Coordinates of C-alpha atoms in Angstrom, one line a residue:
X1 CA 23.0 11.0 16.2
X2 CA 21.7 14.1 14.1
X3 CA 19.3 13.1 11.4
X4 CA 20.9 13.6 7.9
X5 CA 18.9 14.3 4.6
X6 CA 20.0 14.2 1.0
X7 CA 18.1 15.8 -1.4
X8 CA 18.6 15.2 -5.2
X9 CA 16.5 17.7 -7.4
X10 CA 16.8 16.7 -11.3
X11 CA 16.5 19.9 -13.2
X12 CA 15.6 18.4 -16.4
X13 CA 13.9 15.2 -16.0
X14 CA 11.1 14.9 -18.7
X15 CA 13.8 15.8 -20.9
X16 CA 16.4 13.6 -19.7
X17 CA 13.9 10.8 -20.2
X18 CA 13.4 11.7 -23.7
X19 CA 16.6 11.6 -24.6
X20 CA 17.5 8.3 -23.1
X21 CA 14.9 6.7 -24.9
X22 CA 15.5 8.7 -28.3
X23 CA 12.7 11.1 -28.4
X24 CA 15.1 14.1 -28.4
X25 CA 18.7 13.7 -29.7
X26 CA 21.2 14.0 -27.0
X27 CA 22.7 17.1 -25.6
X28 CA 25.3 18.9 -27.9
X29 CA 23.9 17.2 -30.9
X30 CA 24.9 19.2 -34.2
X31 CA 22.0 21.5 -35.2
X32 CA 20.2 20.8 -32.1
X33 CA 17.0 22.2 -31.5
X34 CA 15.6 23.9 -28.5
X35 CA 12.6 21.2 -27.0
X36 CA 10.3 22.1 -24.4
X37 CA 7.0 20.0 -23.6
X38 CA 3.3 21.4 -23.0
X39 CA 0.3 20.6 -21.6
X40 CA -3.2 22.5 -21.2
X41 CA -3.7 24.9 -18.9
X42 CA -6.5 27.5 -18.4
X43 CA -7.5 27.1 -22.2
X44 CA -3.8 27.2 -23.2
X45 CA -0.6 25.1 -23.8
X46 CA 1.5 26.5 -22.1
X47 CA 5.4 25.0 -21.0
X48 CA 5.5 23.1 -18.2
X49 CA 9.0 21.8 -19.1
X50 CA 12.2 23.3 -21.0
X51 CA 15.8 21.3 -22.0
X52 CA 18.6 23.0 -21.2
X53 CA 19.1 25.4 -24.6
X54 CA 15.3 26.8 -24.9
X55 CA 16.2 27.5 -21.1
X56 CA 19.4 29.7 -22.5
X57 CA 17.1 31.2 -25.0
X58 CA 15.2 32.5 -22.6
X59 CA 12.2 30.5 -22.1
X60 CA 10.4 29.7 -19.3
X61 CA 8.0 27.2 -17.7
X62 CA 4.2 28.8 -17.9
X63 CA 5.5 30.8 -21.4
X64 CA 2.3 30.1 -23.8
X65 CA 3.6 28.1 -26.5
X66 CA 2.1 30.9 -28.6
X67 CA 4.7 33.5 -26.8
X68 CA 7.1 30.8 -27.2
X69 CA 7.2 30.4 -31.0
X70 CA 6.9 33.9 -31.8
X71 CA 10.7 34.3 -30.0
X72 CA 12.1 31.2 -31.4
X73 CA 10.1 29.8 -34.7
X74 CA 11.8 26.4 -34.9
X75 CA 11.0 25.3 -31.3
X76 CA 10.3 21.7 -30.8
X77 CA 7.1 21.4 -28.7
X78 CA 6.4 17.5 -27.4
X79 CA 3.5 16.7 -25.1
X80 CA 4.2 16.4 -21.6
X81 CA 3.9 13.0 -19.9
X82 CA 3.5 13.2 -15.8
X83 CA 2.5 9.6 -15.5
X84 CA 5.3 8.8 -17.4
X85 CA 7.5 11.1 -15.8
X86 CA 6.4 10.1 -12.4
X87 CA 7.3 6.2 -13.2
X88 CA 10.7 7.2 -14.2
X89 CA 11.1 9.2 -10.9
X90 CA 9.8 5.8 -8.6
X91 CA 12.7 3.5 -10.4
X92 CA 15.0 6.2 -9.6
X93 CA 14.3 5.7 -6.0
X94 CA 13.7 2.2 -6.2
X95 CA 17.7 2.2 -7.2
X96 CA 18.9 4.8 -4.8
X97 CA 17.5 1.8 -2.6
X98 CA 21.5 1.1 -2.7
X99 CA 22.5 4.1 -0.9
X100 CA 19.0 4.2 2.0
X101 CA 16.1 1.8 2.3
X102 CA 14.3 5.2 3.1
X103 CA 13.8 7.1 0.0
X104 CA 11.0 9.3 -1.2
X105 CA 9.8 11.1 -3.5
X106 CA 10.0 14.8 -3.3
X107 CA 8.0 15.7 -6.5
X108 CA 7.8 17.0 -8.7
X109 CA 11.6 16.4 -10.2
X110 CA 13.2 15.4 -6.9
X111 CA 14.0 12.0 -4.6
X112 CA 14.7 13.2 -0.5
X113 CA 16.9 10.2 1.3
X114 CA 17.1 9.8 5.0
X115 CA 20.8 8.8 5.4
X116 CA 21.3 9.1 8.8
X117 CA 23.7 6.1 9.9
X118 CA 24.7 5.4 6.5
X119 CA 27.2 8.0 4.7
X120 CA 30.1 6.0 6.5
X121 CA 29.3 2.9 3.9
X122 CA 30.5 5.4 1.1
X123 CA 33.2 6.9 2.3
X124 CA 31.2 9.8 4.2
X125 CA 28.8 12.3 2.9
X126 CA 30.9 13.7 0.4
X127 CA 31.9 10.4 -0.8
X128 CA 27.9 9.4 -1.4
X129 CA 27.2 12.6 -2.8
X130 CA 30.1 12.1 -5.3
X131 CA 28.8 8.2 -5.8
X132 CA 25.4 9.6 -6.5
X133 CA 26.8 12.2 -9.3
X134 CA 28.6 9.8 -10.6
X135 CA 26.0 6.9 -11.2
X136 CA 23.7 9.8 -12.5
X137 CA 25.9 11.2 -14.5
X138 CA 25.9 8.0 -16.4
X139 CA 22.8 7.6 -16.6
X140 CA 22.5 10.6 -18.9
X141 CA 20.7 12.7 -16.1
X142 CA 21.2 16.5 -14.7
X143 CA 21.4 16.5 -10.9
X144 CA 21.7 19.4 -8.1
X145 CA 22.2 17.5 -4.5
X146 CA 22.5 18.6 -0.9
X147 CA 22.7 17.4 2.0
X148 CA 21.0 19.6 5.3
X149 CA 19.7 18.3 8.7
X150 CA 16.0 18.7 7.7
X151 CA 14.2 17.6 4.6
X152 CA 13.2 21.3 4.0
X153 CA 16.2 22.5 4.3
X154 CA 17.7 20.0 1.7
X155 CA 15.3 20.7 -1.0
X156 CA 15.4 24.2 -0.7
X157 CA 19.4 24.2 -0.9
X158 CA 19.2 22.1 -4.1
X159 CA 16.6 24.1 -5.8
X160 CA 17.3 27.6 -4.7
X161 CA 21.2 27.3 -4.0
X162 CA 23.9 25.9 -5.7
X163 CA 24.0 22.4 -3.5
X164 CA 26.9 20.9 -0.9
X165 CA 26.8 19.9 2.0
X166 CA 25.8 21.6 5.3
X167 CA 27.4 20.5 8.4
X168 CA 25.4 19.7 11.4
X169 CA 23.5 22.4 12.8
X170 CA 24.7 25.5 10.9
X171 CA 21.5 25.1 8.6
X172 CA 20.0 28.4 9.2
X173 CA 23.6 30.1 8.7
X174 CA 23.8 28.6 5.4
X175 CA 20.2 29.0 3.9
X176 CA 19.5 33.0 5.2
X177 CA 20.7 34.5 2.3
X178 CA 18.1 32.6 0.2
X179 CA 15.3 34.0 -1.6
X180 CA 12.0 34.2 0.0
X181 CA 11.0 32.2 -2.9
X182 CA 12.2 28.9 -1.2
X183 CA 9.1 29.0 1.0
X184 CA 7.6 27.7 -2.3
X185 CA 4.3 29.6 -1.2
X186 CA 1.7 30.8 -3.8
X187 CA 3.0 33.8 -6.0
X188 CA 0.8 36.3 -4.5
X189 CA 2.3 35.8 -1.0
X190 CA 6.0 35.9 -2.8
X191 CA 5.2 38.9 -4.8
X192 CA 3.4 40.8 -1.4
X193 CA 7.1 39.5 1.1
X194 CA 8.9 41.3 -1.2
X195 CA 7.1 44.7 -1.7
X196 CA 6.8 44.5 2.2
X197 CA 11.1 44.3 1.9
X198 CA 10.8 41.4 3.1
X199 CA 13.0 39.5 0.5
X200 CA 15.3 36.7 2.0
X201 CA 14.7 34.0 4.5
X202 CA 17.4 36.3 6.7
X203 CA 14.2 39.0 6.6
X204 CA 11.9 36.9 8.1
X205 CA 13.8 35.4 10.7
X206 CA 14.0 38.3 11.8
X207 CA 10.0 39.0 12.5
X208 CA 8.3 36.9 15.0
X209 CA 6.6 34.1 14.0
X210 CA 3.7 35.3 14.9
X211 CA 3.2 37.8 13.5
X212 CA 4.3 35.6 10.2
X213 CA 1.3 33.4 11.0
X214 CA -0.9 35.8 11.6
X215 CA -0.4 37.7 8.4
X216 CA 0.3 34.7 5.9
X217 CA -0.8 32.0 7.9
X218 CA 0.7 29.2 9.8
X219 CA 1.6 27.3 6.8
X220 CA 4.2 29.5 5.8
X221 CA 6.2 30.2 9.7
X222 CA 6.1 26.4 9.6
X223 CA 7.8 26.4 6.3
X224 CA 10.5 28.7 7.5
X225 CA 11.4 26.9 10.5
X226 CA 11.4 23.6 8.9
X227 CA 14.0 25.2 6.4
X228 CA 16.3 26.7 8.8
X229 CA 16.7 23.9 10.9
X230 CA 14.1 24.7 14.0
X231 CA 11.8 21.7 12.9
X232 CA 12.0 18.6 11.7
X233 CA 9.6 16.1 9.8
X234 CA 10.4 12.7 9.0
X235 CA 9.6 11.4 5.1
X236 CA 7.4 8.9 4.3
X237 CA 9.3 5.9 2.3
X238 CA 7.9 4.4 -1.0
X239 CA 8.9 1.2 0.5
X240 CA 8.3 0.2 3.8
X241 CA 12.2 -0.4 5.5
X242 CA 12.7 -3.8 5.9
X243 CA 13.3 -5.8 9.3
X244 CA 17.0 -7.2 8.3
X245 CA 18.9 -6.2 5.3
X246 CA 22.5 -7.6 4.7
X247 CA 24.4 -6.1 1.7
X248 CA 27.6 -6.0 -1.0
X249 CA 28.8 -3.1 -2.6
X250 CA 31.2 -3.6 -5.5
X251 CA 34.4 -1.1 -6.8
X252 CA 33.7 -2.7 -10.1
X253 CA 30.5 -4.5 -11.8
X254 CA 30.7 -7.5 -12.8
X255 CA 28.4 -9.8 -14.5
X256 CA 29.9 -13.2 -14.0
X257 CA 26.7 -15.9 -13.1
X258 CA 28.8 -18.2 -10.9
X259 CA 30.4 -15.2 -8.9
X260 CA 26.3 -14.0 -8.5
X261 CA 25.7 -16.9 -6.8
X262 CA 28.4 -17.3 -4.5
X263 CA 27.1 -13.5 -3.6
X264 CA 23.5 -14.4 -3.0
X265 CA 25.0 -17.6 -0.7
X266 CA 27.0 -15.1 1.4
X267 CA 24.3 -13.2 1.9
X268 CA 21.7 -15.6 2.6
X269 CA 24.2 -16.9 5.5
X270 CA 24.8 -13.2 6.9
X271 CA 20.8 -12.9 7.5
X272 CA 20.4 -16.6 8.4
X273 CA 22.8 -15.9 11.4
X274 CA 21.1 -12.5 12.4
X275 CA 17.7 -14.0 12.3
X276 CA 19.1 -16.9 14.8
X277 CA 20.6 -14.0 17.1
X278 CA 17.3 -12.3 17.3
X279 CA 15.3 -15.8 17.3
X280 CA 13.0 -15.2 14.4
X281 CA 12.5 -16.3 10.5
X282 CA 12.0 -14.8 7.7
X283 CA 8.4 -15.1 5.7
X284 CA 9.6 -13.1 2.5
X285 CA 13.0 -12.8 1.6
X286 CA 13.9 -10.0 -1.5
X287 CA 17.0 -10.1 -3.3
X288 CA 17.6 -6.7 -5.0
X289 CA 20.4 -6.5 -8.1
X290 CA 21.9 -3.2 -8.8
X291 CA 22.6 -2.8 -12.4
X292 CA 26.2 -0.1 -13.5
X293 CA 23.2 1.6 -15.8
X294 CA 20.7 2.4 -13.0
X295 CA 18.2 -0.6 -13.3
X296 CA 17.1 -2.6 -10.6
X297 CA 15.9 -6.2 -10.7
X298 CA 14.3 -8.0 -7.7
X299 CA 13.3 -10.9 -6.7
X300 CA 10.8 -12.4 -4.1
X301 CA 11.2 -15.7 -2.0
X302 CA 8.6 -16.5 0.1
X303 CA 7.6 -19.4 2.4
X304 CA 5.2 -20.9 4.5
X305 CA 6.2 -20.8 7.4
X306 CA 9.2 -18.4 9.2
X307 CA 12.2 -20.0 8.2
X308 CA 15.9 -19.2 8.2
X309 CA 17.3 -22.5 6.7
X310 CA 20.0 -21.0 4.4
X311 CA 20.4 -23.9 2.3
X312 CA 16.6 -24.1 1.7
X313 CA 16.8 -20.6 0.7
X314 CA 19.2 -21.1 -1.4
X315 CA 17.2 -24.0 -2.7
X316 CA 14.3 -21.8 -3.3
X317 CA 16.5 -19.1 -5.1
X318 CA 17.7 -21.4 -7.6
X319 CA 13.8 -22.5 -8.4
X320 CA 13.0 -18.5 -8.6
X321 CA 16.0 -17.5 -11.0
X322 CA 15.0 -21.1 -13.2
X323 CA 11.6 -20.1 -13.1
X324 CA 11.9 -16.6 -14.4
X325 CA 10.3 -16.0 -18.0
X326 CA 12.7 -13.2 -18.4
X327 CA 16.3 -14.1 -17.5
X328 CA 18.2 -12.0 -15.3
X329 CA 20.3 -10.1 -17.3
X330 CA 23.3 -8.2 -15.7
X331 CA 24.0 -6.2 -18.5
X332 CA 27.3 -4.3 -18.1
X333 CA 27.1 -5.5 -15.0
X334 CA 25.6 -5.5 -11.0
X335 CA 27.7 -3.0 -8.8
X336 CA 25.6 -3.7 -5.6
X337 CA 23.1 -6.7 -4.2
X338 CA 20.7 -6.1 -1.4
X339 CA 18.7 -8.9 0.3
X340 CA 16.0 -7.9 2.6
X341 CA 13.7 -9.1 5.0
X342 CA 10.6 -7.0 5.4
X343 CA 8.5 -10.0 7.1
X344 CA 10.1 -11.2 10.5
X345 CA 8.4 -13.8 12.6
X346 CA 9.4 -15.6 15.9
X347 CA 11.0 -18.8 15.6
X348 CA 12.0 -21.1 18.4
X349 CA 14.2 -24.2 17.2
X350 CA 11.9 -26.8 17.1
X351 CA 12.4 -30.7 18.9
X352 CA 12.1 -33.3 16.8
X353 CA 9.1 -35.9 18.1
X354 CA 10.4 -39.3 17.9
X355 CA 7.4 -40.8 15.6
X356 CA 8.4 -38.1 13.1
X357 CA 5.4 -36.0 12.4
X358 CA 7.7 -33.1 12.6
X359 CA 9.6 -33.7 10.5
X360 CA 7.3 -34.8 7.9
X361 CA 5.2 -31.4 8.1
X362 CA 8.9 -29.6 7.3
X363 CA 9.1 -32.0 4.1
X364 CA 5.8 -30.8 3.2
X365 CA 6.4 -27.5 4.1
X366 CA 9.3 -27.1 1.9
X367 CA 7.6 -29.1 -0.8
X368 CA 5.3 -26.3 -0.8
X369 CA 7.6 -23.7 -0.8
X370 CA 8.9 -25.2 -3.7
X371 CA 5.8 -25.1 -5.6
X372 CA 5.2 -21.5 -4.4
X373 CA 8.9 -20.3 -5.8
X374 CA 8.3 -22.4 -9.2
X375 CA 4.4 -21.6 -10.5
X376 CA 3.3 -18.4 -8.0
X377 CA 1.8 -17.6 -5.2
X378 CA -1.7 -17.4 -6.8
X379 CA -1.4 -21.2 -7.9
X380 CA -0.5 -23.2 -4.9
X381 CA -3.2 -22.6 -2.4
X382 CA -4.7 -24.4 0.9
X383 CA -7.7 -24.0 2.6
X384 CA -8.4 -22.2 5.8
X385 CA -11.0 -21.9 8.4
X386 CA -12.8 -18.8 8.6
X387 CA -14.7 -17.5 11.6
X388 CA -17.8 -17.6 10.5
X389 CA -21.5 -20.4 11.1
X390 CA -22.2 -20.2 7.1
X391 CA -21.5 -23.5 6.2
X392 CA -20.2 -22.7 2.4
X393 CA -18.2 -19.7 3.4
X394 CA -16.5 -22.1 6.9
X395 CA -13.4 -22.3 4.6
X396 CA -11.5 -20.3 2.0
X397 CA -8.7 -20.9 -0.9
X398 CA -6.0 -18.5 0.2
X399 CA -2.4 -18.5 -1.0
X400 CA 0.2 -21.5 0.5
X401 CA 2.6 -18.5 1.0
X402 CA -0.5 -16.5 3.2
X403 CA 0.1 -16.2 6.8
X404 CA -1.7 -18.8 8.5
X405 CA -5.3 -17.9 9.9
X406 CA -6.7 -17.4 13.6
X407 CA -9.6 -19.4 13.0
X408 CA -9.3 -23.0 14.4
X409 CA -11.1 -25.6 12.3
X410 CA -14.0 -27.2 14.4
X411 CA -13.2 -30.9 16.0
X412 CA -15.8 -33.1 16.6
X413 CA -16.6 -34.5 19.6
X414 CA -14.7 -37.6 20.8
X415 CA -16.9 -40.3 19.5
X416 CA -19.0 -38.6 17.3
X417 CA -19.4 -38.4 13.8
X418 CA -18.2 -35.8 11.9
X419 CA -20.9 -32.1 12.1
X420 CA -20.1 -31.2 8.4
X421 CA -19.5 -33.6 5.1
X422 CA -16.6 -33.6 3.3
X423 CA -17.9 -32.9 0.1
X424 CA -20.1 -29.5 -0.4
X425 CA -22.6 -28.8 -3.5
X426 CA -22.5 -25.5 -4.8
X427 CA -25.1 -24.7 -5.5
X428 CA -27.0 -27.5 -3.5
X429 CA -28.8 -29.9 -5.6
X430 CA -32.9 -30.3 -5.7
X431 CA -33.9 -33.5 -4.5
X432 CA -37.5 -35.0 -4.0
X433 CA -38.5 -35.9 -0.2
X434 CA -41.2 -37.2 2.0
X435 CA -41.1 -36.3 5.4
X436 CA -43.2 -36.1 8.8
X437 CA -44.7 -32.7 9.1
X438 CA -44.3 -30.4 10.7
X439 CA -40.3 -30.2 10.8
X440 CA -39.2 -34.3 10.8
X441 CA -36.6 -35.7 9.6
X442 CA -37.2 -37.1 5.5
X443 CA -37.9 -40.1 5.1
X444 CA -37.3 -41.0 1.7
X445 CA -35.9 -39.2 -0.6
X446 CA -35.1 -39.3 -4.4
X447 CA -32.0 -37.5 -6.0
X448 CA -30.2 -38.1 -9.4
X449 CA -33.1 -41.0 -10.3
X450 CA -32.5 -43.0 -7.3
X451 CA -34.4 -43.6 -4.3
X452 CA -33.1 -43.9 -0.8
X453 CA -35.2 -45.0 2.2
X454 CA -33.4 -43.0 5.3
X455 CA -32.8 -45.3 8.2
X456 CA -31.3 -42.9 10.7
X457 CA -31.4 -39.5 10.7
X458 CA -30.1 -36.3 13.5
X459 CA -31.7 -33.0 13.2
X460 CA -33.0 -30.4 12.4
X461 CA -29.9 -27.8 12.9
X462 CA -31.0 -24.7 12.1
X463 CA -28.8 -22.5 10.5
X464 CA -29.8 -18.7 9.7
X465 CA -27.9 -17.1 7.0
X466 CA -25.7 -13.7 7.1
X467 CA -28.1 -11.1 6.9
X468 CA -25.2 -8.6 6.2
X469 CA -24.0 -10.7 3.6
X470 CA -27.0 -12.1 2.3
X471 CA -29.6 -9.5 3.1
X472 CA -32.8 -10.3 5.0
X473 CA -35.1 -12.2 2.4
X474 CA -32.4 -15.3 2.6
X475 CA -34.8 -18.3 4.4
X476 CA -33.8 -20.1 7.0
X477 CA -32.3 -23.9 6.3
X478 CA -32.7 -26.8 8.6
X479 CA -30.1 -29.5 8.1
X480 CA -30.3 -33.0 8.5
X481 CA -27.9 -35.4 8.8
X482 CA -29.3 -39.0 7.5
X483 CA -27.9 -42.3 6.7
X484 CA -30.2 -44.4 4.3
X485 CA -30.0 -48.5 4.0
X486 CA -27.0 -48.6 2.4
X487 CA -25.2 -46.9 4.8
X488 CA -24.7 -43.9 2.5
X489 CA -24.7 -40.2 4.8
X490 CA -25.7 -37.4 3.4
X491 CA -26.2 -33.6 4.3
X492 CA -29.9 -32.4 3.7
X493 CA -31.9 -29.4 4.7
X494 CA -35.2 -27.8 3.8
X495 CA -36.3 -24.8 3.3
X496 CA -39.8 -23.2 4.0
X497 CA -42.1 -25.1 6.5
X498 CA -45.2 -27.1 5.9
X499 CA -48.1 -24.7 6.6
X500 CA -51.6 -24.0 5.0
X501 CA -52.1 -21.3 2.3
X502 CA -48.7 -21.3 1.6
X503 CA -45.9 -23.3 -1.0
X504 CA -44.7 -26.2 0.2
X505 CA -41.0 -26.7 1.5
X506 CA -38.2 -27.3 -0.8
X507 CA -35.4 -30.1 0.3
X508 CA -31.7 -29.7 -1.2
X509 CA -28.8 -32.3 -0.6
X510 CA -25.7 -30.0 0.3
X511 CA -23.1 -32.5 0.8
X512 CA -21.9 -36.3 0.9
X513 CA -19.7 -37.5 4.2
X514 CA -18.3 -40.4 2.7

């Protein structure tokens, strides 16, 4: 199948963003005023955008606003916004998410789609194409689109051509006749093609390429071939494309709630079955809703474990819409709803044990996923092991939604107590000891006003710290693991040794076993 591209360049889009939020008045307003907006460049504002009438005036972008004012004194200079600008560009792709999951941007005014495979959902490409007008025409926005077999040759028949479509491989009969000004090179190279007569892409196609290169560099022959259809390159996505994605497209929006549901149900089942087909489950699940006026709300659903349980989902759908501190609001209504996958794991179905174990981690599983949906990620956490000797740094708080870590926690040996307490100190507490010199074991110690007399005691286990981590001055610690007459275990270890001319050893009590 021959890779298809759609290119939408927006002509006017700092413009058309101010007017949708009311910074200019609308187009055809009575006694409108010509707006263009300026930033500073090379010690001068200058235009680096026009609306549509200072455009008819005869402005231009890179016109000092100086220049500008002396041929039209009531001009209406705002300053320009990219970051801005750029934002408003990303939620445009994020909603022509509908039409591909691979869109990017193609800045600075423009979005490039790879449609291959998917015209046929709206009616072909000029179907799409006339979708696409459509919603942006709402939306209050100018658009040029085409649609070529290369992203080059898409942009450059949006921007330097009047758009359409360009069948399958007749790419370079349809863009020769443009100007040599669609190679988008610098302005000296445009300005020295053309004294050379050398003033459509028909003219260079004409020379070898290498001679191209050699004179102008690589850069440019690559340019022309990618425009004409010789090369391809394949766009980079602003969002990864998921692993599943099951959809609805609507003839007319609606915003009923119950109907919304029954949608998101349907949905859910569609992917539950192709996740059983391929035998894997689904870590995060994202529900996308496509607003009539361009907005685009989504939801995350994530879980534990891979799953594909579509009435859990559902379950966990509910939580996330009753959870949500701003309702979802479908406005004049939702036209489309997408539910992706973009985390797929293998899942075999599992066999019950008869004592139930199983079944009880799935209760607490889903228990979990519950609390995850309802409060956040960041609030229900677990621990997991790390790989690491460090003692404080063995285990971490990571996320309950967090895949699940390749470091096994240690097991003692059968019939031996437990290597490491269950409660830690941080930092370790001073304590007071008497012990055999040189390296023994305490023998009594005194922490928190009380004095115990140690009755047993295993050790020393000497533990050197990370010298990446903790640099090179970090002592040593010998750990002891002592019971005293009550029975009481506790988790000591000194540091220093007991040696003339020097301080004496310090003892800390790290942590209690029970």
């Amino acid at each position: 199948m021959p890779r298809r591209y759609l290119a939408l360049w927006f002509p006017f889009l700092a413009t058309d963003r101010l007017r949708r939020t009311g910074a200019i008045p609308a187009f055809g307003a009575p006694a409108e005023k010509p707006y263009v907006l300026v930033e500073t460049q090379h010690n001068a504002l200058r235009l680096v955008d026009c609306d549509r009438r200072a455009l008819d005036l005869g402005l231009a972008r890179g016109l000092t606003l100086a220049d500008a004012r002396a041929r039209i004194p009531d001009l209406v200079a705002l300053e320009a916004e990219p970051q801005a600008d750029r934002q408003f560009l990303e939620a445009l792709a994020a909603f022509c998410d509908r039409f591909t999951p691979l869109a990017a941007l193609d800045e600075p005014h423009g979005l490039m789609l790879d449609i291959t495979g998917c015209a046929h959902l709206f009616g072909g490409e000029e179907g799409m194409v006339g979708l696409v007008r459509r919603v942006m025409d709402r939306m209050g926005l100018s658009l040029k689109a085409a649609i070529a077999g290369t992203p080059d040759a898409a942009r450059a028949c949006a921007r330097f051509a009047r758009g359409g479509i360009i069948p399958p491989g007749q790419d370079e009969a349809a863009l020769r006749p443009l100007p040599v000004a669609a190679l988008e090179a610098e302005a000296e190279t445009v300005i020295a093609l053309s004294r050379a007569g050398l003033k459509r892409l028909a003219d260079l196609a004409e020379r070898p390429s290498e001679t191209l290169s050699a004179r102008f560099g690589e850069g440019l022959a690559m340019k022309l071939r990618r425009i004409l259809g010789h090369e391809d390159r394949r766009i980079v996505p602003l969002r990864p494309p998921p692993d599943c994605v099951v959809e609805r497209h609507f003839a007319e929006p609606f915003a009923d709630t119950a109907s919304l549901e029954a949608e998101v149900t349907r949905l859910i089942g569609e992917a539950a079955r192709v996740l059983e087909a391929r035998g894997e489950g689904g870590r995060v699940f994202e529900i996308a809703f496509f607003r009539s006026d361009g907005a685009v709300r989504r939801l995350a659903i994530e879980t534990g474990r891979p799953s594909r349980d579509a009435k859990a989902l559902l379950r966990l759908y509910r939580e996330r819409i009753e959870a949500l501190a701003d309702p979802l609001d479908p406005g004049f209504g939702f036209d489309a709803i997408k539910l992706a996958v973009p985390v797929c794991e293998p899942l075999n179905t599992p066999q019950h044990s008869l004592d139930g174990r199983a079944v009880e981690e799935e209760a607490v599983a889903d228990l979990v996923d519950r609390l995850v949906t309802r409060f956040g990620r960041d609030r229900v956490l677990r621990f997991a092991a790390q790989d690491t000797h460090h003692p404080v740094r063995a285990a971490k708080a990571l996320s309950a939604a967090a895949p699940l870590s390749q470091a096994p926690w240690p097991e003692p040996e059968p019939a031996e107590p437990p290597a490491r307490p269950l409660q830690l100190f941080e930092p370790p507490q001073p304590v007071e000891a008497i012990a055999e010199v040189p390296d023994g074991p305490p023998i009594r110690f005194r922490w928190r006003r009380l004095t115990h007399d140690v009755a047993r005691a295993e050790g020393p286990e000497r533990i050197a710290p990370e010298w990446w981590r903790d640099g090179s001055d970090e002592p040593m610690r010998d750990y002891y693991r002592v019971e005293d007459a009550q029975g009481r275990r506790f988790w000591l270890y000194r540091t220093g040794f007991y040696e003339a001319d020097s301080a004496p050893p310090r003892w800390f009590l790290h942590g209690l076993f029970a």
